[in-house]
Amino acid sequence: MRRYTSILSLPSELIINFLEGLTIQDVVNVAQTCSSFRTIIRSNKQSIMQTRNAFAILDSLPLGFMPAQISSEVLYATAAGSLAISKRLSSGNKLTPRNHILYDLSKLTITWDRQNNIYPSDFFLADHVHLLAFRSSSTLFVIKLGQSDLMDESARIDLIPDRIYRIDYQVSDDGKCLFIAIVLRDEITWSGLLQVYEIPILPRGFGQEVLHLSIGVPYLIRHPAAEMQRPTVTIRHPYVVVTVNHEGLIVINLSEKSGLNIDVLDQSFIPDEDEETMSKAVIDFRIHPQEPVVFIFDEFWRSKFFVFDIPSDMPPLSHSLSSAIDAWPLRKVQHQERPFKFPFTSARWTNPAGFRKLSTSSSIFDIIAIDPFEKREELAFGDIEIHNSAPSPNTRLHQISFHLSDGTRDVESLRSLQEGWKDHISSVVFGTHVLAPNIYMRVDDLNSAHAALVPKFEDGHGHGSCWVQLAIPGYLDLAVLPEDLSQRDNKIVYRGDPYPSLVDVRTGKLYVCRPEGLHVLQY
């Protein structure tokens, strides 16, 4: 008589080995077949980490943690949750919110001024620690959002009023604190001030900010359009980079309290004997998450970006340094010889989306491009606004992902909205303002007559790139502005007024900030 051995009678180590090389979807499917498989898979991290697309969940892990630092149950739950959201958003169906939370922000004293176009701005979102930061007028708020409709905690930083502000944020690698770099610029005295804060974001000690640096930085404008369109400060601890003007960059090492005024030379232009090598016309920049290098985007070369190494021998900072350009030591540096090239010569609009984890020690750098074209067109100064305009129904959106270790790239393309939706409806399109990978922002009127169309690129779960259509519920509809403006209520926002909204594609959440509070919709 032949005997059959059940696979469940095998040691769990063998069962886990059988799963090696499958996808996360395959492993979740196996776990759902019976309680025994579920128990084995949930209690062994290897079942998830040996899948061929394990990288797809690295950016969804609890902030500050890697797989080795969390339990196998949390790792499995993160993988299953990330997979479910990715699958739902890629279904092609018009999605309605499954739940809604309204957080009361009245205690924060947020400024809303329709006439002067003042509303909350400079947002930062770290959903996995329920953290939201933004600026209102001359106050910076950092809030922790609870699971109910209450804020767990909040902190504020009062800034010098009547300045132009440029702000960047970074959660520390261990997830314990938030770094904030703020450039305050005075257009009357043409002076600049850089301040760097650290705020603990764990429950114990939350909000006790520490001012690490307050120092004058040069403020020179040679290209007003570029100044208005592009960021002017980036932080990746211990480094902070600030624009001096259209060509120079201030680079600071916070840990060593050292810094330089760096002029990046353009190797593409070979000068004549009586000429100097040209500087690059920097319009954007990012700091590598693991290495001391800076990625810069040059206005002339719209089809590539360049990398230069942060010098290791920068001189010590003097806190008496003023914002005068002559007060900062100047050094000319060459960018790395080989640039990273785009698969097109130019585009109507490009934006660095930031870095995504490919493994625990390497990253991918994403670029979002709208309507790239094959041949470069000569642009007049007045055309710059056109090349930064919002998407239209014919928009083609591309994501170019650069593998930094070997210089290769992947391209994901979305069909135009006309092709993606046969019955095209009135819509608000997210995608032109990228806060972080998969996090988009718009300042627009959302109501039930609109659908929010959000780009979702391939996230490693195999569902492909697509437009996601989010239905806007009726309770977000705004009142119509009274014909008699004297009857308007300055405490509410009317239809057509600007207010910010954010979409996090990783979590499937829509955040809408309005005077009555912060709406969070889970799709």
Short mmCIF file of C-alpha atoms in Angstrom, two decimals:
data_model
loop_
_atom_site.label_atom_id
_atom_site.label_comp_id
_atom_site.label_asym_id
_atom_site.label_seq_id
_atom_site.Cartn_x
_atom_site.Cartn_y
_atom_site.Cartn_z
CA MET A 1 0.00 0.00 0.00
CA ARG A 2 1.48 3.37 -1.07
CA ARG A 3 1.77 6.01 1.62
CA TYR A 4 1.34 9.71 0.91
CA THR A 5 3.03 12.35 3.05
CA SER A 6 1.23 15.64 3.55
CA ILE A 7 3.32 18.71 2.88
CA LEU A 8 2.15 20.01 6.25
CA SER A 9 4.01 17.16 7.94
CA LEU A 10 7.32 18.50 6.63
CA PRO A 11 9.51 20.73 8.82
CA SER A 12 8.60 24.40 8.54
CA GLU A 13 12.12 25.16 7.26
CA LEU A 14 11.48 23.01 4.19
CA ILE A 15 8.10 24.61 3.55
CA ILE A 16 9.68 28.06 3.70
CA ASN A 17 12.39 26.91 1.28
CA PHE A 18 9.69 25.78 -1.17
CA LEU A 19 8.40 29.36 -1.23
CA GLU A 20 11.74 30.86 -2.24
CA GLY A 21 11.61 32.91 -5.44
CA LEU A 22 7.84 33.39 -5.43
CA THR A 23 6.20 36.82 -5.31
CA ILE A 24 4.60 38.43 -2.27
CA GLN A 25 1.22 37.77 -3.89
CA ASP A 26 2.07 34.06 -4.18
CA VAL A 27 3.14 33.83 -0.54
CA VAL A 28 0.00 35.64 0.67
CA ASN A 29 -2.12 33.28 -1.45
CA VAL A 30 -0.42 30.27 0.17
CA ALA A 31 -0.94 31.75 3.64
CA GLN A 32 -4.66 32.07 2.93
CA THR A 33 -5.13 28.42 1.98
CA CYS A 34 -5.13 27.10 5.56
CA SER A 35 -4.31 28.07 9.13
CA SER A 36 -1.20 25.89 9.24
CA PHE A 37 0.42 27.59 6.25
CA ARG A 38 -0.64 30.96 7.64
CA THR A 39 1.02 30.24 10.99
CA ILE A 40 4.26 29.06 9.37
CA ILE A 41 4.49 32.04 7.01
CA ARG A 42 3.56 34.65 9.62
CA SER A 43 6.19 33.33 12.02
CA ASN A 44 9.09 33.29 9.52
CA LYS A 45 10.46 36.54 8.07
CA GLN A 46 12.25 34.59 5.38
CA SER A 47 8.92 33.77 3.72
CA ILE A 48 8.57 37.46 2.73
CA MET A 49 12.21 38.54 2.43
CA GLN A 50 13.14 35.73 0.01
CA THR A 51 10.43 36.70 -2.47
CA ARG A 52 11.70 38.18 -5.71
CA ASN A 53 9.87 41.46 -5.12
CA ALA A 54 10.53 41.93 -1.40
CA PHE A 55 11.80 45.45 -2.14
CA ALA A 56 8.19 46.53 -2.83
CA ILE A 57 7.45 46.81 0.89
CA LEU A 58 10.66 48.47 2.11
CA ASP A 59 9.20 51.99 1.86
CA SER A 60 6.02 50.82 3.63
CA LEU A 61 7.71 49.49 6.76
CA PRO A 62 7.20 51.36 10.03
CA LEU A 63 9.38 54.44 9.76
CA GLY A 64 12.86 53.97 11.19
CA PHE A 65 12.73 50.18 10.99
CA MET A 66 14.18 47.61 8.63
CA PRO A 67 12.97 43.97 8.32
CA ALA A 68 15.52 42.72 10.87
CA GLN A 69 14.14 45.10 13.50
CA ILE A 70 10.45 44.15 13.41
CA SER A 71 8.54 40.96 14.20
CA SER A 72 7.64 38.43 11.53
CA GLU A 73 3.93 39.17 12.15
CA VAL A 74 4.42 42.91 11.48
CA LEU A 75 6.48 42.13 8.38
CA TYR A 76 3.76 39.86 6.99
CA ALA A 77 1.00 42.37 7.83
CA THR A 78 2.97 45.15 6.10
CA ALA A 79 3.46 43.00 3.00
CA ALA A 80 -0.18 41.90 2.84
CA GLY A 81 -1.44 45.46 3.43
CA SER A 82 0.86 46.99 0.82
CA LEU A 83 -0.23 44.35 -1.68
CA ALA A 84 -3.95 44.89 -0.99
CA ILE A 85 -3.71 48.68 -1.44
CA SER A 86 -1.68 48.33 -4.63
CA LYS A 87 -4.21 45.87 -6.06
CA ARG A 88 -7.20 48.05 -5.14
CA LEU A 89 -5.70 51.21 -6.64
CA SER A 90 -4.82 49.34 -9.83
CA SER A 91 -8.31 47.89 -10.33
CA GLY A 92 -9.33 50.50 -12.92
CA ASN A 93 -12.56 51.19 -11.03
CA LYS A 94 -13.74 54.51 -9.70
CA LEU A 95 -12.91 54.27 -6.00
CA THR A 96 -15.02 55.63 -3.17
CA PRO A 97 -13.60 56.23 0.34
CA ARG A 98 -14.04 53.38 2.80
CA ASN A 99 -13.72 55.61 5.86
CA HIS A 100 -13.27 59.26 6.76
CA ILE A 101 -11.68 61.07 9.71
CA LEU A 102 -11.90 64.81 10.38
CA TYR A 103 -9.17 66.18 12.66
CA ASP A 104 -9.97 69.44 14.44
CA LEU A 105 -7.16 71.94 13.76
CA SER A 106 -8.84 74.94 15.41
CA LYS A 107 -6.29 75.03 18.25
CA LEU A 108 -3.47 75.66 15.78
CA THR A 109 -4.65 79.16 14.70
CA ILE A 110 -4.19 78.61 10.96
CA THR A 111 -4.36 81.65 8.71
CA TRP A 112 -6.79 81.64 5.75
CA ASP A 113 -6.95 84.83 3.68
CA ARG A 114 -8.74 84.67 0.33
CA GLN A 115 -7.86 88.22 -0.70
CA ASN A 116 -4.13 87.82 -0.11
CA ASN A 117 -4.05 84.17 -1.25
CA ILE A 118 -2.74 82.92 2.11
CA TYR A 119 -3.37 79.29 3.05
CA PRO A 120 -1.32 76.43 4.60
CA SER A 121 1.73 75.43 2.55
CA ASP A 122 5.13 73.66 2.71
CA PHE A 123 3.60 70.29 3.59
CA PHE A 124 5.42 67.18 4.70
CA LEU A 125 3.76 63.80 5.27
CA ALA A 126 5.15 60.70 7.00
CA ASP A 127 2.09 58.48 7.22
CA HIS A 128 3.70 55.54 9.02
CA VAL A 129 4.31 57.65 12.11
CA HIS A 130 1.07 59.60 11.51
CA LEU A 131 3.09 62.80 11.14
CA LEU A 132 2.08 65.92 9.23
CA ALA A 133 4.00 69.20 9.08
CA PHE A 134 3.11 72.45 7.32
CA ARG A 135 3.52 76.21 7.49
CA SER A 136 0.76 78.73 8.09
CA SER A 137 1.87 82.32 7.58
CA SER A 138 4.94 82.67 9.86
CA THR A 139 4.27 79.58 12.01
CA LEU A 140 5.45 76.04 11.33
CA PHE A 141 3.27 73.25 12.76
CA VAL A 142 4.19 69.61 13.37
CA ILE A 143 1.30 67.35 14.39
CA LYS A 144 0.83 63.69 15.28
CA LEU A 145 -2.48 62.29 14.03
CA GLY A 146 -4.20 59.71 16.20
CA GLN A 147 -6.32 56.79 15.03
CA SER A 148 -9.51 58.67 16.01
CA ASP A 149 -10.48 62.23 15.18
CA LEU A 150 -8.08 63.77 17.72
CA MET A 151 -4.56 65.04 17.33
CA ASP A 152 -2.24 63.11 19.64
CA GLU A 153 0.29 65.94 19.93
CA SER A 154 1.38 69.11 18.18
CA ALA A 155 4.38 71.44 18.15
CA ARG A 156 5.01 74.83 16.62
CA ILE A 157 7.99 76.91 15.55
CA ASP A 158 7.47 80.66 15.29
CA LEU A 159 9.38 82.09 12.34
CA ILE A 160 10.46 85.64 11.59
CA PRO A 161 7.39 87.20 9.95
CA ASP A 162 7.20 88.88 6.56
CA ARG A 163 9.83 86.72 4.89
CA ILE A 164 9.94 84.43 1.88
CA TYR A 165 10.26 80.89 3.24
CA ARG A 166 11.80 77.78 1.71
CA ILE A 167 11.47 74.62 3.81
CA ASP A 168 12.61 71.02 3.59
CA TYR A 169 12.08 68.10 5.98
CA GLN A 170 13.66 64.75 6.75
CA VAL A 171 12.73 62.06 9.24
CA SER A 172 15.90 60.60 10.74
CA ASP A 173 16.90 57.10 9.66
CA ASP A 174 16.01 55.72 13.10
CA GLY A 175 12.56 57.37 12.97
CA LYS A 176 13.06 59.22 16.24
CA CYS A 177 13.16 62.83 15.08
CA LEU A 178 12.25 65.27 12.32
CA PHE A 179 14.90 67.57 10.85
CA ILE A 180 13.65 70.85 9.41
CA ALA A 181 15.76 73.18 7.27
CA ILE A 182 14.29 76.65 6.76
CA VAL A 183 15.61 79.46 4.57
CA LEU A 184 14.12 82.87 5.41
CA ARG A 185 14.75 85.53 2.81
CA ASP A 186 14.23 89.25 3.20
CA GLU A 187 13.58 90.90 -0.16
CA ILE A 188 14.01 94.39 1.29
CA THR A 189 17.54 93.92 2.63
CA TRP A 190 18.33 91.07 0.20
CA SER A 191 19.59 88.90 3.03
CA GLY A 192 19.10 85.22 3.83
CA LEU A 193 19.03 83.17 7.03
CA LEU A 194 19.29 79.37 7.32
CA GLN A 195 17.88 77.67 10.40
CA VAL A 196 17.99 73.92 11.08
CA TYR A 197 15.77 72.41 13.77
CA GLU A 198 15.42 68.94 15.23
CA ILE A 199 12.08 67.89 16.76
CA PRO A 200 11.65 64.53 18.57
CA ILE A 201 8.62 62.74 17.15
CA LEU A 202 8.41 59.77 19.52
CA PRO A 203 5.69 60.03 22.20
CA ARG A 204 8.24 60.80 24.91
CA GLY A 205 9.68 64.26 24.43
CA PHE A 206 7.62 65.13 21.34
CA GLY A 207 7.89 68.73 20.21
CA GLN A 208 10.92 69.84 22.24
CA GLU A 209 12.69 71.41 19.31
CA VAL A 210 16.44 72.02 19.21
CA LEU A 211 17.91 74.75 17.01
CA HIS A 212 21.07 73.22 15.55
CA LEU A 213 22.08 76.07 13.27
CA SER A 214 21.17 79.67 12.54
CA ILE A 215 23.47 81.31 10.04
CA GLY A 216 23.41 83.90 7.29
CA VAL A 217 23.40 82.60 3.71
CA PRO A 218 23.80 84.58 0.48
CA TYR A 219 20.67 85.68 -1.35
CA LEU A 220 21.34 86.57 -4.98
CA ILE A 221 18.78 86.26 -7.78
CA ARG A 222 19.94 86.16 -11.37
CA HIS A 223 17.02 84.21 -12.80
CA PRO A 224 13.66 85.16 -11.20
CA ALA A 225 11.60 82.49 -12.98
CA ALA A 226 13.87 79.68 -11.80
CA GLU A 227 13.83 81.10 -8.27
CA MET A 228 10.03 80.93 -8.14
CA GLN A 229 9.67 77.46 -9.60
CA ARG A 230 12.34 75.39 -7.89
CA PRO A 231 13.24 74.45 -4.30
CA THR A 232 16.08 76.35 -2.67
CA VAL A 233 16.97 74.12 0.29
CA THR A 234 17.37 70.37 0.77
CA ILE A 235 18.34 68.46 3.91
CA ARG A 236 19.67 64.94 4.29
CA HIS A 237 21.35 64.83 7.66
CA PRO A 238 24.14 65.68 8.18
CA TYR A 239 24.11 67.71 4.94
CA VAL A 240 22.11 70.80 3.99
CA VAL A 241 22.28 72.40 0.54
CA VAL A 242 21.00 75.92 -0.21
CA THR A 243 20.99 77.86 -3.46
CA VAL A 244 23.07 81.02 -3.55
CA ASN A 245 21.89 82.09 -6.97
CA HIS A 246 21.26 80.48 -10.32
CA GLU A 247 24.75 78.95 -10.30
CA GLY A 248 26.12 78.57 -6.77
CA LEU A 249 25.24 76.29 -3.86
CA ILE A 250 25.98 76.56 -0.15
CA VAL A 251 26.79 73.07 1.20
CA ILE A 252 26.91 72.54 4.99
CA ASN A 253 27.90 69.54 7.12
CA LEU A 254 25.86 69.91 10.31
CA SER A 255 27.81 67.30 12.27
CA GLU A 256 31.16 68.96 11.61
CA LYS A 257 29.79 72.54 11.48
CA SER A 258 31.63 73.11 8.20
CA GLY A 259 30.58 74.50 4.84
CA LEU A 260 31.43 76.02 1.48
CA ASN A 261 30.07 78.10 -1.34
CA ILE A 262 30.39 75.61 -4.20
CA ASP A 263 30.48 76.57 -7.86
CA VAL A 264 29.85 73.48 -10.01
CA LEU A 265 31.69 73.76 -13.31
CA ASP A 266 30.12 72.60 -16.55
CA GLN A 267 32.50 70.27 -18.35
CA SER A 268 30.37 70.37 -21.48
CA PHE A 269 31.59 73.85 -22.40
CA ILE A 270 35.28 74.10 -23.26
CA PRO A 271 36.34 77.73 -22.88
CA ASP A 272 38.60 79.65 -25.18
CA GLU A 273 42.02 80.65 -23.90
CA ASP A 274 40.79 83.98 -22.59
CA GLU A 275 37.55 82.60 -21.06
CA GLU A 276 36.72 80.80 -17.85
CA THR A 277 34.89 77.51 -17.64
CA MET A 278 31.14 78.11 -17.35
CA SER A 279 29.21 77.28 -14.20
CA LYS A 280 26.16 75.08 -14.28
CA ALA A 281 22.77 76.81 -14.16
CA VAL A 282 21.29 74.84 -11.26
CA ILE A 283 17.50 74.69 -11.12
CA ASP A 284 17.06 71.76 -8.72
CA PHE A 285 19.08 69.43 -6.51
CA ARG A 286 18.82 66.43 -4.19
CA ILE A 287 21.18 64.77 -1.69
CA HIS A 288 21.88 61.04 -1.96
CA PRO A 289 20.41 59.14 1.04
CA GLN A 290 23.51 57.01 1.64
CA GLU A 291 26.46 58.80 0.04
CA PRO A 292 27.92 62.35 0.33
CA VAL A 293 26.95 63.39 -3.19
CA VAL A 294 24.51 65.93 -4.62
CA PHE A 295 22.33 65.45 -7.71
CA ILE A 296 21.90 68.68 -9.67
CA PHE A 297 19.59 69.57 -12.55
CA ASP A 298 20.91 72.07 -15.04
CA GLU A 299 18.62 74.45 -16.91
CA PHE A 300 20.47 74.05 -20.18
CA TRP A 301 20.67 70.24 -20.17
CA ARG A 302 17.03 69.27 -19.83
CA SER A 303 17.82 65.66 -20.74
CA LYS A 304 20.21 64.68 -17.96
CA PHE A 305 21.27 65.33 -14.40
CA PHE A 306 24.72 65.51 -12.86
CA VAL A 307 26.39 64.43 -9.64
CA PHE A 308 29.16 66.06 -7.64
CA ASP A 309 30.90 64.87 -4.49
CA ILE A 310 30.56 66.89 -1.28
CA PRO A 311 34.11 67.85 -0.26
CA SER A 312 35.32 66.11 2.89
CA ASP A 313 37.62 69.01 3.85
CA MET A 314 35.19 71.93 4.08
CA PRO A 315 36.36 74.69 6.45
CA PRO A 316 34.66 75.24 9.83
CA LEU A 317 31.65 77.55 9.89
CA SER A 318 31.83 80.82 11.70
CA HIS A 319 28.51 81.84 13.22
CA SER A 320 29.48 85.42 12.50
CA LEU A 321 29.14 84.65 8.80
CA SER A 322 26.73 87.07 7.23
CA SER A 323 24.59 86.59 4.15
CA ALA A 324 27.16 88.49 2.11
CA ILE A 325 28.54 86.31 -0.67
CA ASP A 326 32.12 87.41 0.11
CA ALA A 327 31.83 86.01 3.63
CA TRP A 328 31.62 82.43 2.36
CA PRO A 329 34.71 80.53 1.14
CA LEU A 330 34.30 79.69 -2.57
CA ARG A 331 35.45 76.46 -4.19
CA LYS A 332 35.03 75.40 -7.80
CA VAL A 333 34.32 71.67 -8.26
CA GLN A 334 33.85 69.41 -11.25
CA HIS A 335 30.81 67.21 -11.49
CA GLN A 336 31.34 63.50 -12.05
CA GLU A 337 32.32 62.83 -15.62
CA ARG A 338 29.37 60.64 -16.62
CA PRO A 339 25.90 62.23 -16.27
CA PHE A 340 22.64 60.33 -15.87
CA LYS A 341 20.74 60.75 -19.14
CA PHE A 342 16.99 60.85 -19.63
CA PRO A 343 15.41 58.80 -22.45
CA PHE A 344 14.35 62.07 -24.13
CA THR A 345 15.95 65.39 -25.02
CA SER A 346 13.51 67.60 -23.11
CA ALA A 347 10.05 67.74 -21.55
CA ARG A 348 7.31 70.23 -20.84
CA TRP A 349 7.88 69.70 -17.14
CA THR A 350 10.14 67.51 -14.97
CA ASN A 351 10.35 66.99 -11.23
CA PRO A 352 12.68 64.85 -9.11
CA ALA A 353 10.39 62.55 -7.13
CA GLY A 354 13.14 61.39 -4.77
CA PHE A 355 14.69 58.13 -3.67
CA ARG A 356 13.02 54.74 -3.19
CA LYS A 357 14.64 51.78 -1.42
CA LEU A 358 15.75 48.93 -3.67
CA SER A 359 17.33 47.09 -0.73
CA THR A 360 18.41 47.93 2.79
CA SER A 361 21.57 49.56 1.39
CA SER A 362 20.71 50.85 -2.10
CA SER A 363 18.16 53.21 -3.65
CA ILE A 364 16.47 54.13 -6.92
CA PHE A 365 16.15 57.76 -7.98
CA ASP A 366 12.85 58.69 -9.67
CA ILE A 367 12.16 61.51 -12.12
CA ILE A 368 8.62 62.45 -13.18
CA ALA A 369 8.29 63.96 -16.66
CA ILE A 370 5.24 65.41 -18.39
CA ASP A 371 5.03 65.19 -22.18
CA PRO A 372 8.69 64.45 -22.98
CA PHE A 373 9.63 65.01 -26.59
CA GLU A 374 12.32 63.67 -28.89
CA LYS A 375 13.82 66.89 -30.24
CA ARG A 376 14.79 69.81 -28.15
CA GLU A 377 12.99 73.07 -28.86
CA GLU A 378 14.63 76.40 -28.25
CA LEU A 379 12.77 78.19 -25.45
CA ALA A 380 12.41 81.89 -24.95
CA PHE A 381 12.47 83.30 -21.42
CA GLY A 382 8.73 83.86 -21.54
CA ASP A 383 8.08 80.17 -22.34
CA ILE A 384 9.18 78.96 -18.92
CA GLU A 385 5.71 79.23 -17.40
CA ILE A 386 4.29 77.11 -20.23
CA HIS A 387 6.79 74.38 -19.54
CA ASN A 388 5.66 74.22 -15.91
CA SER A 389 1.92 74.22 -16.55
CA ALA A 390 -0.53 71.70 -15.14
CA PRO A 391 -1.58 68.50 -16.95
CA SER A 392 -4.30 68.53 -19.59
CA PRO A 393 -6.51 65.61 -20.66
CA ASN A 394 -3.88 64.78 -23.29
CA THR A 395 -1.06 64.65 -20.75
CA ARG A 396 1.45 61.82 -21.00
CA LEU A 397 3.23 61.12 -17.71
CA HIS A 398 6.50 59.20 -17.43
CA GLN A 399 8.54 57.99 -14.49
CA ILE A 400 12.23 57.39 -15.12
CA SER A 401 13.89 55.31 -12.40
CA PHE A 402 17.68 55.36 -12.21
CA HIS A 403 19.54 52.46 -10.61
CA LEU A 404 22.39 54.37 -9.03
CA SER A 405 24.68 51.38 -8.52
CA ASP A 406 25.10 50.52 -12.21
CA GLY A 407 23.75 53.60 -14.01
CA THR A 408 20.86 51.75 -15.69
CA ARG A 409 17.31 53.10 -15.88
CA ASP A 410 13.73 51.93 -16.20
CA VAL A 411 10.89 53.88 -17.82
CA GLU A 412 7.24 53.59 -16.82
CA SER A 413 4.68 55.45 -18.94
CA LEU A 414 1.05 56.35 -18.31
CA ARG A 415 -1.40 56.73 -21.16
CA SER A 416 -2.89 60.16 -21.64
CA LEU A 417 -6.02 60.85 -19.64
CA GLN A 418 -8.05 60.83 -22.87
CA GLU A 419 -6.88 57.28 -23.56
CA GLY A 420 -7.20 56.18 -19.95
CA TRP A 421 -10.81 57.21 -19.42
CA LYS A 422 -13.33 56.72 -22.19
CA ASP A 423 -15.98 58.79 -20.46
CA HIS A 424 -13.76 61.62 -19.37
CA ILE A 425 -15.24 63.66 -16.55
CA SER A 426 -14.31 66.91 -14.90
CA SER A 427 -11.24 66.11 -12.87
CA VAL A 428 -8.41 67.41 -10.73
CA VAL A 429 -5.11 65.85 -11.73
CA PHE A 430 -2.43 65.19 -9.15
CA GLY A 431 1.16 64.68 -10.18
CA THR A 432 2.83 68.00 -10.93
CA HIS A 433 3.93 68.62 -7.35
CA VAL A 434 5.70 65.61 -5.85
CA LEU A 435 6.43 65.79 -2.12
CA ALA A 436 8.10 62.39 -1.99
CA PRO A 437 7.91 59.15 -4.00
CA ASN A 438 4.20 58.33 -4.44
CA ILE A 439 3.02 61.44 -2.55
CA TYR A 440 1.41 64.17 -4.67
CA MET A 441 -0.01 67.58 -3.79
CA ARG A 442 -2.44 70.03 -5.40
CA VAL A 443 -3.96 73.35 -4.39
CA ASP A 444 -7.37 73.17 -6.02
CA ASP A 445 -11.11 72.91 -5.50
CA LEU A 446 -12.19 69.30 -4.87
CA ASN A 447 -15.91 68.55 -4.96
CA SER A 448 -18.29 65.74 -5.90
CA ALA A 449 -18.47 66.95 -9.51
CA HIS A 450 -14.77 66.15 -9.85
CA ALA A 451 -12.69 63.01 -9.74
CA ALA A 452 -9.15 63.12 -8.41
CA LEU A 453 -6.91 61.46 -11.01
CA VAL A 454 -3.66 60.25 -9.46
CA PRO A 455 -0.68 58.62 -11.21
CA LYS A 456 0.29 55.22 -9.83
CA PHE A 457 3.48 53.75 -11.20
CA GLU A 458 4.56 50.13 -10.90
CA ASP A 459 5.41 49.61 -7.23
CA GLY A 460 6.92 46.14 -7.47
CA HIS A 461 3.70 44.20 -6.90
CA GLY A 462 3.22 43.59 -10.62
CA HIS A 463 0.01 45.55 -11.13
CA GLY A 464 1.50 47.96 -13.66
CA SER A 465 1.27 51.72 -14.05
CA CYS A 466 -2.13 53.38 -14.28
CA TRP A 467 -4.25 56.41 -13.45
CA VAL A 468 -6.28 56.03 -10.26
CA GLN A 469 -9.71 57.66 -10.16
CA LEU A 470 -10.84 58.76 -6.69
CA ALA A 471 -14.48 59.80 -6.24
CA ILE A 472 -14.87 62.92 -4.10
CA PRO A 473 -17.73 62.59 -1.57
CA GLY A 474 -20.42 65.25 -1.34
CA TYR A 475 -19.51 66.31 2.21
CA LEU A 476 -16.38 67.95 0.75
CA ASP A 477 -18.46 70.26 -1.45
CA LEU A 478 -17.99 73.94 -0.68
CA ALA A 479 -20.50 76.74 -0.47
CA VAL A 480 -20.87 79.06 -3.46
CA LEU A 481 -19.34 82.50 -2.93
CA PRO A 482 -22.16 85.06 -2.32
CA GLU A 483 -22.69 87.61 -5.06
CA ASP A 484 -22.63 90.27 -2.37
CA LEU A 485 -19.06 89.88 -1.13
CA SER A 486 -19.89 91.76 2.05
CA GLN A 487 -21.93 88.71 3.11
CA ARG A 488 -19.06 86.25 2.83
CA ASP A 489 -17.80 84.56 5.98
CA ASN A 490 -14.04 84.93 6.29
CA LYS A 491 -13.88 81.83 8.49
CA ILE A 492 -14.85 79.42 5.70
CA VAL A 493 -13.52 78.47 2.27
CA TYR A 494 -15.79 78.91 -0.73
CA ARG A 495 -15.92 77.08 -4.05
CA GLY A 496 -12.97 78.16 -6.16
CA ASP A 497 -10.83 79.16 -3.17
CA PRO A 498 -7.41 77.50 -2.99
CA TYR A 499 -6.75 74.89 -0.33
CA PRO A 500 -4.16 72.10 -0.26
CA SER A 501 -4.77 68.39 -0.69
CA LEU A 502 -2.34 65.47 -0.73
CA VAL A 503 -2.58 61.90 -1.98
CA ASP A 504 -0.36 59.11 -0.66
CA VAL A 505 -0.49 56.30 -3.22
CA ARG A 506 1.37 53.90 -0.91
CA THR A 507 -1.43 54.04 1.67
CA GLY A 508 -4.38 54.98 -0.54
CA LYS A 509 -5.20 58.07 1.53
CA LEU A 510 -6.37 61.54 0.51
CA TYR A 511 -5.62 64.44 2.87
CA VAL A 512 -7.65 67.65 2.47
CA CYS A 513 -6.76 70.68 4.62
CA ARG A 514 -9.56 73.18 5.21
CA PRO A 515 -10.55 75.69 7.93
CA GLU A 516 -12.90 73.19 9.61
CA GLY A 517 -10.03 70.73 9.94
CA LEU A 518 -7.99 68.07 8.19
CA HIS A 519 -10.03 65.49 6.25
CA VAL A 520 -8.34 62.09 5.84
CA LEU A 521 -10.09 59.70 3.43
CA GLN A 522 -9.02 56.08 3.11
CA TYR A 523 -9.76 54.61 -0.36
#
